[in-house]
């Protein structure tokens, strides 16, 4: 189709072709290396770039794993490391897409009024059980502050 054409048949074909391309390439768009072209043009440079991205991403993911039991935003740091990997590796891009899809689905489920009502009921029941158990413990053993414990 040239820019001066007003033929409706050509416009329809171009629209159909664009729609087919976006449908087929929806999962394919954005996959692959995001390295600058001058780096991708040289195999050795691109390989060393990928090794550097992998090592940096690995360090960030490892720091996130360490932060899981320790204070710190562990999951956020892990996903940041995955995002670093996703600049170079297709598998990391696919994992991030899958994770984003699952988080979006979970957020939509959490906004469902029936699920919210169920979660509130379960939380209330759990707090009631914990309260009853704490009351039984205090009734049976009493409350002794650590600074009032006598050495025996």
Short mmCIF file of C-alpha atoms in Angstrom, two decimals:
data_model
loop_
_atom_site.label_atom_id
_atom_site.label_comp_id
_atom_site.label_asym_id
_atom_site.label_seq_id
_atom_site.Cartn_x
_atom_site.Cartn_y
_atom_site.Cartn_z
CA UNK A 1 0.00 0.00 0.00
CA UNK A 2 1.48 3.33 -0.97
CA UNK A 3 0.85 6.49 0.99
CA UNK A 4 -1.20 8.12 -1.78
CA UNK A 5 -3.66 5.23 -2.18
CA UNK A 6 -7.22 5.55 -0.97
CA UNK A 7 -8.30 2.07 -2.10
CA UNK A 8 -10.48 0.52 0.65
CA UNK A 9 -9.32 -2.98 -0.34
CA UNK A 10 -5.69 -2.09 0.33
CA UNK A 11 -6.58 -0.45 3.65
CA UNK A 12 -8.56 -3.54 4.73
CA UNK A 13 -5.71 -5.87 3.72
CA UNK A 14 -3.18 -3.77 5.60
CA UNK A 15 -5.44 -3.70 8.67
CA UNK A 16 -5.98 -7.47 8.54
CA UNK A 17 -2.24 -8.03 8.12
CA UNK A 18 -1.46 -5.75 11.09
CA UNK A 19 -4.05 -7.50 13.26
CA UNK A 20 -2.73 -10.93 12.32
CA UNK A 21 0.80 -9.82 13.06
CA UNK A 22 -0.12 -8.46 16.48
CA UNK A 23 -2.13 -11.59 17.35
CA UNK A 24 0.65 -13.94 16.30
CA UNK A 25 3.45 -11.82 17.68
CA UNK A 26 1.77 -10.90 20.95
CA UNK A 27 3.83 -13.46 22.85
CA UNK A 28 6.91 -12.81 20.71
CA UNK A 29 7.16 -9.01 21.01
CA UNK A 30 9.88 -7.71 23.24
CA UNK A 31 11.67 -11.04 23.58
CA UNK A 32 15.40 -11.18 23.18
CA UNK A 33 18.44 -9.16 24.04
CA UNK A 34 18.09 -5.47 24.85
CA UNK A 35 21.83 -4.90 24.42
CA UNK A 36 22.90 -2.01 22.17
CA UNK A 37 23.36 -2.90 18.51
CA UNK A 38 27.13 -2.35 18.53
CA UNK A 39 27.42 -4.97 21.29
CA UNK A 40 25.12 -7.46 19.55
CA UNK A 41 27.16 -7.04 16.33
CA UNK A 42 30.28 -8.62 17.91
CA UNK A 43 29.85 -12.16 19.23
CA UNK A 44 32.59 -12.02 21.88
CA UNK A 45 31.43 -8.64 23.16
CA UNK A 46 27.83 -9.82 23.30
CA UNK A 47 28.81 -12.99 25.15
CA UNK A 48 30.78 -11.02 27.72
CA UNK A 49 27.82 -8.60 28.03
CA UNK A 50 25.52 -11.56 28.75
CA UNK A 51 27.93 -12.96 31.33
CA UNK A 52 28.08 -9.56 33.05
CA UNK A 53 24.27 -9.22 33.06
CA UNK A 54 23.97 -12.76 34.43
CA UNK A 55 26.48 -12.14 37.23
CA UNK A 56 24.86 -8.83 38.24
CA UNK A 57 21.38 -10.39 38.14
CA UNK A 58 22.63 -13.37 40.16
CA UNK A 59 24.08 -11.05 42.82
CA UNK A 60 20.79 -9.15 43.09
CA UNK A 61 18.72 -12.36 43.26
CA UNK A 62 21.09 -13.80 45.89
CA UNK A 63 20.75 -10.61 47.95
CA UNK A 64 16.97 -10.95 47.69
CA UNK A 65 17.10 -14.56 48.84
CA UNK A 66 19.21 -13.51 51.82
CA UNK A 67 16.64 -10.80 52.60
CA UNK A 68 13.74 -13.28 52.73
CA UNK A 69 14.40 -14.38 56.34
CA UNK A 70 16.20 -11.15 57.25
CA UNK A 71 14.80 -7.63 57.30
CA UNK A 72 14.50 -6.19 53.85
CA UNK A 73 12.33 -6.29 50.75
CA UNK A 74 13.35 -9.81 49.67
CA UNK A 75 10.75 -10.48 46.98
CA UNK A 76 11.10 -7.02 45.48
CA UNK A 77 14.86 -7.48 45.18
CA UNK A 78 14.43 -10.97 43.68
CA UNK A 79 12.07 -9.58 41.03
CA UNK A 80 14.52 -6.73 40.38
CA UNK A 81 17.22 -9.34 39.71
CA UNK A 82 14.84 -11.17 37.38
CA UNK A 83 14.19 -7.88 35.57
CA UNK A 84 17.95 -7.44 35.14
CA UNK A 85 18.16 -10.94 33.67
CA UNK A 86 15.16 -10.19 31.45
CA UNK A 87 17.14 -7.50 29.65
CA UNK A 88 19.21 -10.28 28.09
CA UNK A 89 17.55 -13.67 28.49
CA UNK A 90 14.27 -14.83 26.97
CA UNK A 91 13.61 -17.34 29.78
CA UNK A 92 13.68 -14.53 32.35
CA UNK A 93 11.32 -12.44 30.20
CA UNK A 94 8.89 -15.36 30.05
CA UNK A 95 9.13 -15.93 33.82
CA UNK A 96 8.41 -12.25 34.48
CA UNK A 97 5.42 -12.31 32.11
CA UNK A 98 4.06 -15.43 33.82
CA UNK A 99 4.58 -13.86 37.26
CA UNK A 100 2.89 -10.63 36.20
CA UNK A 101 -0.07 -12.58 34.84
CA UNK A 102 -0.40 -14.63 38.04
CA UNK A 103 -0.13 -11.54 40.29
CA UNK A 104 -2.78 -9.77 38.21
CA UNK A 105 -5.07 -12.79 38.46
CA UNK A 106 -4.55 -13.00 42.23
CA UNK A 107 -5.30 -9.29 42.60
CA UNK A 108 -8.50 -9.70 40.61
CA UNK A 109 -9.52 -12.69 42.75
CA UNK A 110 -8.78 -10.74 45.93
CA UNK A 111 -11.10 -7.96 44.79
CA UNK A 112 -14.00 -10.41 44.35
CA UNK A 113 -16.54 -9.64 47.14
CA UNK A 114 -17.13 -13.35 47.90
CA UNK A 115 -13.40 -13.99 48.31
CA UNK A 116 -13.00 -10.87 50.48
CA UNK A 117 -15.89 -11.96 52.69
CA UNK A 118 -14.38 -15.46 53.02
CA UNK A 119 -10.96 -14.02 53.88
CA UNK A 120 -12.45 -11.73 56.53
CA UNK A 121 -14.35 -14.63 58.09
CA UNK A 122 -11.26 -16.88 58.11
CA UNK A 123 -9.09 -14.13 59.59
CA UNK A 124 -11.67 -13.42 62.31
CA UNK A 125 -11.95 -17.12 63.14
CA UNK A 126 -8.15 -17.46 63.28
CA UNK A 127 -7.85 -14.45 65.59
CA UNK A 128 -10.60 -15.85 67.82
CA UNK A 129 -8.76 -19.20 68.09
CA UNK A 130 -5.48 -17.44 68.93
CA UNK A 131 -7.29 -15.30 71.53
CA UNK A 132 -8.87 -18.35 73.18
CA UNK A 133 -5.52 -20.19 73.25
CA UNK A 134 -3.77 -17.14 74.73
CA UNK A 135 -6.53 -16.84 77.35
CA UNK A 136 -6.20 -20.52 78.32
CA UNK A 137 -2.42 -20.17 78.58
CA UNK A 138 -2.69 -17.06 80.76
CA UNK A 139 -5.38 -18.68 82.95
CA UNK A 140 -3.27 -21.80 83.46
CA UNK A 141 0.22 -20.27 83.83
CA UNK A 142 -0.42 -16.59 84.48
CA UNK A 143 1.59 -13.70 83.20
CA UNK A 144 5.14 -13.53 84.48
CA UNK A 145 7.31 -10.75 83.15
CA UNK A 146 10.90 -11.78 82.31
CA UNK A 147 12.37 -9.30 84.78
CA UNK A 148 10.36 -10.88 87.63
CA UNK A 149 11.58 -14.42 87.09
CA UNK A 150 13.36 -15.69 90.21
CA UNK A 151 16.60 -17.65 89.94
CA UNK A 152 16.20 -21.12 91.39
#
